[in-house]
Coordinates of C-alpha atoms in Angstrom, one line a residue:
M167 CA -15.3 -42.0 11.2
S168 CA -12.5 -44.2 9.8
T169 CA -12.0 -44.8 6.2
P170 CA -11.1 -48.3 4.9
A171 CA -7.7 -48.6 3.3
N172 CA -9.2 -49.5 0.0
A173 CA -12.1 -47.0 0.1
G174 CA -12.5 -45.2 -3.2
R175 CA -10.7 -47.8 -5.3
A176 CA -12.6 -49.8 -7.9
P177 CA -12.9 -53.6 -7.6
R178 CA -10.1 -55.4 -9.2
S179 CA -12.4 -56.9 -11.9
S180 CA -13.6 -53.5 -13.0
R181 CA -10.0 -52.1 -13.0
V182 CA -9.0 -55.0 -15.2
R183 CA -11.9 -54.4 -17.6
R184 CA -11.0 -50.7 -17.9
T185 CA -7.4 -51.7 -18.6
I186 CA -8.4 -54.1 -21.2
A187 CA -10.8 -51.7 -22.8
A188 CA -8.0 -49.1 -23.0
V189 CA -5.7 -51.6 -24.7
L190 CA -8.4 -52.6 -27.2
L191 CA -9.2 -49.0 -27.9
G192 CA -5.6 -48.3 -28.6
T193 CA -5.3 -51.2 -31.1
T194 CA -8.4 -50.3 -33.1
V195 CA -6.5 -47.5 -34.9
L196 CA -3.5 -48.4 -37.1
T197 CA -1.4 -45.5 -35.7
G198 CA -2.6 -46.0 -32.2
P199 CA 0.4 -47.9 -30.8
F200 CA 2.8 -45.4 -32.2
L201 CA 0.8 -42.5 -30.8
I202 CA 0.6 -44.2 -27.4
A203 CA 4.3 -44.9 -27.5
N204 CA 5.1 -41.3 -28.3
Q205 CA 2.7 -40.0 -25.7
S206 CA 4.2 -42.3 -23.1
T207 CA 7.7 -41.1 -23.9
A208 CA 6.7 -37.5 -23.7
A209 CA 4.9 -38.1 -20.4
A210 CA 7.9 -39.9 -19.0
A211 CA 10.2 -37.0 -20.0
E212 CA 7.8 -34.5 -18.5
S213 CA 7.7 -36.6 -15.3
A214 CA 11.5 -36.7 -15.2
L215 CA 11.7 -33.0 -15.6
T216 CA 9.2 -32.4 -12.9
Q217 CA 11.0 -34.7 -10.5
N218 CA 14.3 -33.0 -11.3
M219 CA 12.8 -29.6 -10.6
L220 CA 11.4 -30.8 -7.3
S221 CA 14.7 -32.4 -6.3
Q222 CA 16.5 -29.1 -7.0
N223 CA 14.0 -26.7 -5.4
A224 CA 12.1 -28.5 -2.7
P225 CA 14.0 -29.6 0.4
G226 CA 13.6 -33.1 1.6
S227 CA 13.0 -31.6 5.1
F228 CA 12.6 -28.1 6.6
A229 CA 14.3 -29.2 9.8
D230 CA 17.7 -27.5 9.2
L231 CA 16.0 -24.3 8.2
A232 CA 13.7 -24.4 11.3
A233 CA 16.6 -25.1 13.6
K234 CA 18.6 -22.2 12.0
V235 CA 15.9 -19.4 12.3
S236 CA 13.6 -20.4 15.2
P237 CA 15.9 -19.1 18.0
A238 CA 15.4 -15.6 16.7
V239 CA 11.6 -15.9 16.6
V240 CA 9.9 -14.8 19.9
N241 CA 6.5 -14.7 21.6
V242 CA 5.2 -11.2 22.3
S243 CA 2.7 -10.9 25.2
T244 CA 0.9 -7.7 26.3
T245 CA -1.3 -6.6 29.2
Q246 CA -3.6 -3.6 29.3
Q247 CA -6.5 -2.1 31.2
A248 CA -9.7 -2.1 29.2
K249 CA -13.4 -1.6 29.4
A250 CA -16.0 -3.3 27.4
E251 CA -17.6 -1.0 24.8
R252 CA -21.3 -0.7 24.2
G253 CA -22.5 -1.8 20.8
T254 CA -20.3 -3.3 18.1
P255 CA -17.2 -1.3 17.5
R256 CA -16.0 -0.4 14.0
M257 CA -12.6 -1.8 13.0
P258 CA -10.5 1.2 11.8
G259 CA -9.0 0.7 8.3
F260 CA -11.6 -1.7 7.0
P261 CA -14.7 -1.0 5.0
P262 CA -18.1 -2.0 6.6
G263 CA -18.9 -5.6 5.7
S264 CA -15.3 -6.5 4.9
P265 CA -14.5 -10.1 5.8
F266 CA -11.3 -8.7 7.4
E267 CA -13.3 -6.3 9.5
E268 CA -15.4 -9.3 10.8
F269 CA -12.3 -11.3 11.5
F270 CA -10.7 -8.5 13.4
R271 CA -13.9 -8.0 15.4
Q272 CA -14.0 -11.7 16.3
F273 CA -10.4 -11.4 17.4
Q274 CA -11.1 -8.4 19.6
D275 CA -14.1 -10.1 21.1
Q276 CA -12.2 -13.3 21.8
F277 CA -8.7 -12.1 22.6
G278 CA -9.1 -8.5 23.8
Q279 CA -7.0 -6.9 21.0
N280 CA -7.6 -5.3 17.6
G281 CA -5.6 -7.1 15.0
G282 CA -4.9 -9.8 12.5
P283 CA -4.2 -13.4 13.4
G284 CA -3.4 -12.0 16.8
G285 CA -3.1 -13.7 20.2
D286 CA -4.5 -15.6 23.2
D287 CA -6.5 -13.7 25.8
Q288 CA -6.2 -15.0 29.4
S289 CA -8.8 -12.7 30.9
E290 CA -12.4 -13.3 31.8
G291 CA -15.1 -11.3 30.0
P292 CA -17.0 -8.9 32.3
S293 CA -20.5 -7.5 31.9
E294 CA -20.9 -4.8 29.3
G295 CA -19.7 -1.4 30.3
Q296 CA -17.9 -2.7 33.4
P297 CA -14.1 -2.5 33.9
R298 CA -12.4 -5.5 32.5
G299 CA -9.2 -5.3 34.6
K300 CA -6.1 -6.6 32.9
V301 CA -6.4 -8.0 29.4
G302 CA -3.7 -10.2 28.0
S303 CA -2.8 -11.2 24.5
L304 CA -0.1 -13.1 22.7
G305 CA 1.4 -12.6 19.3
S306 CA 4.7 -13.2 17.6
G307 CA 7.8 -11.3 16.6
F308 CA 11.4 -11.7 15.6
I309 CA 14.8 -10.3 16.5
I310 CA 16.2 -8.2 13.6
D311 CA 19.3 -6.8 15.4
A312 CA 21.5 -8.5 18.0
A313 CA 21.3 -5.3 20.0
G314 CA 17.8 -6.4 21.0
Y315 CA 15.5 -4.9 18.4
V316 CA 12.3 -7.0 17.9
V317 CA 9.8 -6.5 15.0
T318 CA 6.1 -7.3 15.4
N319 CA 2.7 -6.1 14.3
N320 CA 1.4 -2.8 15.6
H321 CA -2.0 -4.4 16.3
V322 CA -0.3 -6.9 18.6
I323 CA 1.0 -4.2 21.0
D324 CA -1.7 -1.5 20.3
G325 CA -2.9 -0.1 23.6
A326 CA -0.6 -2.2 25.7
D327 CA 0.5 -1.0 29.1
E328 CA 3.2 -3.7 29.4
I329 CA 5.0 -5.7 26.7
K330 CA 7.0 -8.9 27.3
V331 CA 9.1 -10.9 24.9
T332 CA 9.7 -14.6 25.5
L333 CA 12.7 -16.3 23.8
Q334 CA 12.7 -19.8 22.5
D335 CA 14.5 -21.1 25.6
G336 CA 11.8 -19.6 27.8
T337 CA 13.7 -16.5 28.9
E338 CA 11.2 -13.6 29.5
L339 CA 12.4 -10.0 28.9
P340 CA 10.5 -6.8 29.4
A341 CA 10.2 -4.8 26.2
T342 CA 9.9 -1.1 25.5
L343 CA 8.2 0.4 22.4
V344 CA 10.7 2.1 20.1
G345 CA 8.1 3.2 17.6
R346 CA 5.2 2.0 15.5
D347 CA 3.5 2.7 12.2
A348 CA -0.2 2.0 12.0
K349 CA -0.4 2.5 8.2
T350 CA 1.8 -0.6 7.6
D351 CA 0.9 -2.3 10.9
I352 CA 4.5 -2.6 12.0
A353 CA 6.0 -2.0 15.5
L354 CA 9.6 -2.1 16.8
L355 CA 10.4 -3.2 20.3
K356 CA 13.7 -3.2 22.3
V357 CA 14.8 -5.7 24.9
K358 CA 18.0 -6.0 27.0
S359 CA 19.7 -9.3 27.6
D360 CA 22.8 -10.4 29.4
K361 CA 23.5 -13.0 26.7
A362 CA 24.0 -12.6 23.0
L363 CA 20.8 -12.6 21.0
P364 CA 20.4 -14.3 17.6
A365 CA 19.2 -12.0 14.8
L366 CA 17.7 -12.5 11.4
D367 CA 18.4 -10.9 8.0
W368 CA 15.9 -9.3 5.6
G369 CA 15.3 -11.0 2.3
D370 CA 14.4 -9.4 -1.0
S371 CA 10.6 -9.6 -1.4
D372 CA 10.7 -8.0 -4.9
A373 CA 12.6 -11.1 -6.1
A374 CA 10.0 -13.5 -4.7
R375 CA 7.9 -15.3 -7.3
V376 CA 4.5 -16.9 -7.1
G377 CA 5.1 -20.6 -6.4
D378 CA 8.3 -20.1 -4.3
W379 CA 8.6 -22.1 -1.2
V380 CA 8.3 -20.3 2.2
M381 CA 8.2 -21.2 5.8
A382 CA 6.4 -19.4 8.6
V383 CA 7.3 -19.5 12.3
G384 CA 5.1 -18.1 15.1
N385 CA 3.0 -18.6 18.2
P386 CA -0.5 -19.7 17.0
F387 CA -3.1 -19.7 19.7
G388 CA -0.4 -19.2 22.3
L389 CA 1.0 -22.7 21.8
G390 CA 4.6 -21.6 21.4
G391 CA 7.1 -21.8 18.5
T392 CA 5.3 -23.5 15.6
V393 CA 6.6 -24.0 12.0
T394 CA 4.5 -24.3 8.9
K395 CA 5.4 -24.3 5.2
G396 CA 3.8 -23.5 1.9
I397 CA 4.3 -21.3 -1.1
I398 CA 3.7 -17.8 -2.2
S399 CA 0.2 -17.9 -3.7
A400 CA 0.0 -14.4 -5.0
R401 CA 1.7 -11.0 -4.9
G402 CA 0.5 -7.4 -4.5
R403 CA -2.7 -8.2 -2.6
D404 CA -4.8 -5.2 -1.5
I405 CA -7.0 -6.2 1.5
H406 CA -8.2 -2.7 2.2
S407 CA -6.4 -2.4 5.5
G408 CA -4.6 0.8 4.6
P409 CA -3.2 3.0 1.8
Y410 CA 0.0 1.0 1.4
D411 CA -1.4 -2.5 1.0
D412 CA 0.9 -4.7 -1.1
Y413 CA 0.7 -8.0 0.7
L414 CA 2.2 -11.4 -0.2
Q415 CA -0.4 -14.1 -0.1
L416 CA 0.7 -17.4 1.4
D417 CA -0.9 -20.8 1.8
A418 CA 1.3 -21.8 4.8
A419 CA -1.0 -22.3 7.8
I420 CA -1.2 -19.0 9.7
N421 CA -3.5 -18.6 12.7
R422 CA -4.3 -16.2 15.6
G423 CA -1.1 -15.7 17.4
N424 CA 1.0 -15.8 14.3
S425 CA 0.7 -12.0 13.9
G426 CA 4.1 -10.3 13.8
G427 CA 5.9 -13.5 13.1
P428 CA 8.3 -14.0 10.1
T429 CA 7.9 -15.8 6.8
F430 CA 11.2 -17.2 5.5
T431 CA 12.8 -18.0 2.1
L432 CA 14.6 -21.3 1.9
D433 CA 17.9 -19.5 2.6
G434 CA 16.6 -18.4 6.0
R435 CA 15.9 -14.7 5.2
V436 CA 12.8 -12.9 6.3
I437 CA 10.6 -12.4 3.2
G438 CA 7.5 -11.0 5.1
I439 CA 5.8 -10.3 8.3
N440 CA 2.6 -12.4 8.9
T441 CA -0.2 -9.9 9.5
A442 CA -3.7 -11.1 8.5
I443 CA -5.7 -14.1 7.3
Y444 CA -8.8 -14.5 5.3
S445 CA -11.0 -16.8 7.4
P446 CA -14.8 -17.4 7.6
N447 CA -14.3 -19.4 10.8
G448 CA -11.4 -17.8 12.6
G449 CA -8.9 -20.5 11.6
S450 CA -6.5 -21.0 8.7
V451 CA -8.0 -21.8 5.4
G452 CA -4.8 -21.4 3.5
I453 CA -5.1 -17.7 2.7
G454 CA -2.7 -15.6 4.7
F455 CA -1.1 -12.2 4.1
A456 CA 2.4 -11.0 4.9
I457 CA 3.9 -7.5 4.7
P458 CA 6.7 -7.7 2.1
S459 CA 10.2 -7.4 3.6
N460 CA 11.2 -4.5 1.2
I461 CA 8.4 -2.4 2.7
A462 CA 9.0 -3.6 6.3
K463 CA 12.7 -3.0 6.4
Q464 CA 12.4 0.7 5.3
V465 CA 9.7 1.2 8.0
V466 CA 11.8 -0.5 10.7
A467 CA 14.9 1.5 9.8
Q468 CA 12.9 4.8 10.3
L469 CA 11.4 3.5 13.5
K470 CA 14.8 2.6 14.8
E471 CA 16.3 6.0 13.8
N472 CA 13.4 8.4 14.6
G473 CA 10.8 6.5 16.5
H474 CA 8.3 7.3 13.7
V475 CA 7.9 7.1 10.0
E476 CA 8.1 10.2 7.8
R477 CA 6.6 9.8 4.3
G478 CA 6.8 11.9 1.2
W479 CA 3.9 13.9 -0.1
L480 CA 3.0 14.8 -3.6
G481 CA -0.4 16.3 -3.1
V482 CA -2.7 14.6 -5.6
K483 CA -5.9 12.5 -5.4
I484 CA -5.6 9.7 -7.9
Q485 CA -7.8 6.9 -9.3
E486 CA -7.4 3.8 -11.4
I487 CA -7.3 3.7 -15.2
S488 CA -10.1 1.5 -16.4
P489 CA -10.2 0.4 -20.1
E490 CA -12.9 3.0 -20.7
I491 CA -10.8 5.8 -19.1
A492 CA -7.8 4.7 -21.0
E493 CA -9.7 4.9 -24.3
S494 CA -11.1 8.4 -23.2
V495 CA -7.6 9.8 -22.6
G496 CA -5.9 8.2 -25.6
L497 CA -4.0 5.4 -23.8
S498 CA -3.4 2.0 -25.4
Q499 CA -3.3 0.2 -22.0
S500 CA -5.0 0.6 -18.7
K501 CA -1.9 1.7 -16.8
G502 CA -1.0 4.7 -14.8
A503 CA -2.7 6.9 -12.2
L504 CA -5.3 9.4 -13.2
V505 CA -5.1 12.7 -11.3
A506 CA -8.6 13.5 -10.0
E507 CA -7.6 16.4 -7.8
V508 CA -4.5 18.5 -7.2
T509 CA -4.0 20.0 -3.7
P510 CA -3.4 23.8 -3.9
D511 CA 0.2 24.8 -3.1
S512 CA 1.3 21.2 -3.0
P513 CA 4.5 19.8 -4.6
A514 CA 2.3 18.5 -7.5
A515 CA 0.7 21.9 -8.0
K516 CA 4.1 23.6 -8.0
A517 CA 5.4 21.0 -10.5
G518 CA 2.6 21.8 -12.9
V519 CA 0.5 18.7 -12.5
R520 CA -3.1 19.3 -13.6
Q521 CA -6.4 17.6 -13.0
G522 CA -6.9 15.0 -15.7
D523 CA -3.2 14.2 -16.1
V524 CA -2.1 10.6 -16.2
I525 CA 1.1 9.8 -14.3
L526 CA 2.9 6.9 -16.1
A527 CA 6.2 7.0 -14.4
Y528 CA 7.7 8.3 -11.1
G529 CA 11.4 8.5 -10.4
G530 CA 12.2 6.6 -13.5
K531 CA 10.0 3.6 -12.6
P532 CA 6.7 2.8 -14.3
V533 CA 3.4 3.4 -12.6
N534 CA 1.1 0.6 -13.5
T535 CA -1.3 0.8 -10.6
L536 CA -2.3 3.3 -7.9
R537 CA -0.3 1.5 -5.3
D538 CA 2.8 1.9 -7.4
L539 CA 2.6 5.6 -7.1
T540 CA 1.4 5.7 -3.5
R541 CA 4.2 3.5 -2.3
R542 CA 6.9 5.3 -4.2
V543 CA 5.8 8.7 -3.1
A544 CA 5.7 7.5 0.5
D545 CA 9.2 6.0 0.2
T546 CA 10.6 9.3 -1.2
K547 CA 12.4 11.4 1.4
A548 CA 11.1 14.9 2.0
G549 CA 13.2 17.4 0.0
D550 CA 14.1 15.0 -2.7
T551 CA 13.5 16.0 -6.4
V552 CA 11.7 13.5 -8.6
D553 CA 10.9 13.5 -12.3
M554 CA 7.5 12.2 -13.4
T555 CA 6.2 11.2 -16.8
V556 CA 2.7 12.6 -17.4
V557 CA 0.3 12.2 -20.3
R558 CA -1.8 15.3 -21.0
K559 CA -4.1 15.5 -24.0
G560 CA -2.5 12.5 -25.6
K561 CA 1.1 13.8 -25.3
E562 CA 3.8 12.8 -22.8
T563 CA 5.7 15.4 -20.9
T564 CA 8.1 15.3 -18.0
L565 CA 7.5 17.3 -14.8
T566 CA 9.8 17.7 -11.8
A567 CA 8.4 17.7 -8.3
H568 CA 10.1 18.7 -5.0
I569 CA 8.6 16.2 -2.5
A570 CA 7.4 17.5 0.9
P571 CA 6.8 15.7 4.1
L572 CA 3.3 14.2 4.5
P573 CA 1.2 16.7 6.4
A574 CA -1.2 15.8 9.2
E575 CA -4.3 14.2 7.8
Q576 CA -7.3 16.4 7.4
R577 CA -10.9 15.3 7.7
M578 CA -13.2 16.2 4.9
A579 CA -16.9 16.7 5.5
A580 CA -19.1 15.0 2.9
A581 CA -22.8 15.6 2.6
E582 CA -25.2 13.4 0.8
G583 CA -27.4 15.3 -1.7
T584 CA -31.1 14.4 -2.2
G585 CA -34.1 15.9 -3.8
P586 CA -34.5 17.4 -7.3
A587 CA -32.6 20.4 -8.5
A588 CA -34.2 23.5 -10.0
E589 CA -36.2 22.6 -13.1
S590 CA -35.2 25.7 -15.0
A591 CA -33.1 25.1 -18.1
V592 CA -33.3 21.3 -17.5
E593 CA -32.0 19.1 -20.3
T594 CA -31.8 15.4 -20.9
V595 CA -28.9 13.8 -22.7
K596 CA -27.6 10.3 -22.8
G597 CA -30.2 9.3 -20.2
L598 CA -29.1 12.0 -17.8
K599 CA -31.5 14.7 -16.6
L600 CA -29.4 17.8 -15.9
A601 CA -30.1 21.1 -14.1
P602 CA -28.1 24.2 -13.2
L603 CA -26.2 24.2 -9.9
D604 CA -28.1 27.1 -8.1
G605 CA -28.1 28.2 -4.5
A606 CA -30.9 25.8 -3.5
A607 CA -29.0 22.8 -5.0
R608 CA -25.8 23.8 -3.3
S609 CA -27.6 23.9 0.0
R610 CA -29.1 20.4 -0.5
L611 CA -25.9 18.9 -1.7
G612 CA -23.8 20.6 1.0
L613 CA -21.4 22.2 -1.6
G614 CA -19.6 25.5 -1.2
E615 CA -19.6 28.4 -3.6
G616 CA -16.3 27.3 -5.1
V617 CA -17.9 24.2 -6.7
K618 CA -19.1 24.9 -10.3
G619 CA -20.9 22.6 -12.6
V620 CA -24.2 20.9 -13.6
V621 CA -26.4 18.8 -11.3
V622 CA -27.6 15.3 -12.3
T623 CA -31.2 15.2 -11.1
S624 CA -32.1 11.8 -12.4
V625 CA -30.9 8.9 -14.5
S626 CA -33.1 7.0 -16.9
P627 CA -33.4 3.2 -16.2
Q628 CA -33.3 2.6 -20.0
A629 CA -29.8 4.2 -20.2
G630 CA -28.1 1.1 -18.8
D631 CA -25.3 1.1 -16.3
L632 CA -24.1 4.7 -16.1
P633 CA -21.1 6.0 -14.0
V634 CA -23.1 8.9 -12.5
R635 CA -26.1 9.1 -10.2
P636 CA -28.6 11.7 -9.0
G637 CA -26.9 14.3 -6.8
D638 CA -23.6 14.2 -8.8
V639 CA -22.3 17.5 -10.1
I640 CA -20.6 17.3 -13.5
V641 CA -17.7 19.8 -13.4
K642 CA -16.0 19.0 -16.7
V643 CA -16.7 17.1 -19.9
G644 CA -13.4 16.1 -21.3
D645 CA -11.2 19.3 -21.0
H646 CA -14.2 21.7 -21.0
S647 CA -15.6 23.1 -17.8
V648 CA -19.4 23.2 -17.8
T649 CA -21.8 25.5 -15.9
S650 CA -25.1 24.8 -17.7
P651 CA -26.9 21.7 -19.0
A652 CA -26.6 23.1 -22.6
E653 CA -22.8 23.1 -22.3
V654 CA -22.8 19.5 -21.2
T655 CA -25.0 18.5 -24.2
K656 CA -22.9 20.5 -26.6
S657 CA -19.6 19.0 -25.4
L658 CA -21.0 15.4 -25.6
H659 CA -22.3 16.0 -29.1
E660 CA -18.9 17.4 -30.2
A661 CA -17.1 14.4 -28.8
E662 CA -19.4 12.1 -30.8
K663 CA -18.7 14.1 -34.0
D664 CA -15.0 13.6 -33.4
G665 CA -15.6 9.8 -33.4
R666 CA -14.8 9.3 -29.8
K667 CA -16.3 6.2 -28.2
A668 CA -16.2 7.6 -24.6
V669 CA -15.5 10.8 -22.8
L670 CA -14.3 11.6 -19.3
L671 CA -16.6 13.4 -16.9
L672 CA -15.1 15.1 -13.9
V673 CA -17.8 14.5 -11.2
N674 CA -18.1 16.0 -7.7
R675 CA -19.8 13.6 -5.4
G676 CA -20.4 14.7 -1.8
G677 CA -17.5 17.2 -2.0
N678 CA -15.0 14.7 -3.6
E679 CA -14.0 14.9 -7.3
S680 CA -13.2 12.0 -9.5
F681 CA -13.2 11.1 -13.2
V682 CA -15.7 8.7 -14.7
P683 CA -15.9 7.5 -18.3
L684 CA -19.2 8.0 -20.2
K685 CA -19.7 5.8 -23.2
L686 CA -21.0 7.6 -26.3
G687 CA -23.0 6.5 -29.3
K688 CA -26.3 6.0 -27.4
A689 CA -29.2 8.4 -27.1

């Protein structure tokens, strides 16, 4: 449907009437003309400033930049043997119902790979449960070293039997996998070429600001080298794809097939690796995510040297500091990482870190969020010594930890607890019905003998929105361990007498411990 050239414009007569009305309105007040003149001058000055900023920061064309960097951007194609799975597979690393999980599932169904804005499948779909034969997919990558090292996303090459890199001039080169890191979704490939290969340089993603111009280059939908431009829309995005999420959000058009491709600053340096998009329909809606270069280059350096990534390990389970928790532990701001659990014989335990401590700084750098601590610990080399600033009972102290290598991940069994606990010695306080943690309750909740505390058997609807639920075990109230409902009641009443507005409860839920703030002052 075409739109007339003058569609949306008012008729000339009505525009004239509005103009006249505006002039008349301006002259009905004695100071009106002066105000209008001053406003016009200010508006003109602001417009001139804006134009000056645009002329300095926005290029008239991205052509020179595209010509400079595009030769080092490649297409990555893979083939693999696969079988169709029965049922709907879970996408690892994404919570059920996540829009990213649904997008990755659509990608797998359509293109035969797990991943972000991945590639283009050339195979035909077989009947369920039957061999699929060879499945192909296309993604993007870029040459980071003239020796032939190519960076891409792990999900682009995951499960591939063969990997091929295609240069801008059409040259096809077989690639070998040097190493990959699923936690950051980065893979490093190696190709051999008889001619010199162009290579790109890393930029400084920490220096990138919201609003900065960027340009993305990739292979959307298998079409070949494609350039799009936009700005950095946000920083530090957590899309729940892994423990080290710290994405740059971009509004440059990124689609399937762009995965693994680079995003550039205006000086032609790689600021990020395009990895995922938010999309209700599978296409770009202007919300794309790129791995920051300062994370990527450390991972790539380790993959190049060792073929794998070795991360530091502190040995704590941490949680966010909410305003209620901050108030409960005597902090003026909701910053830091609350230690919910310390692993026995870990670097944290040996350093003297305790459950309930708040880590405010690590290695001399402030810890404002959980990801600050997670990323910095991961970037620390095993064997390094690091000082931490910790708040304990309202006082700051410095602890020194000797960081160890991250051990193999252990699976923890969690059991859902249902049914009422023993009714003996039951008490009700703050809308919580409490009972002792006896043998029968342990069996129902799937808890071992090492867990001590008081069971929450029910929560009063009149108590409002409380942070605990039936089946939780209250282990501590503030700094006091509790083993009976009476001790919980006593500790809460003492906190109220001290004038506290909230108190921290250490709660064991399904075998996992965490702190939750309970507001006081209500019956």
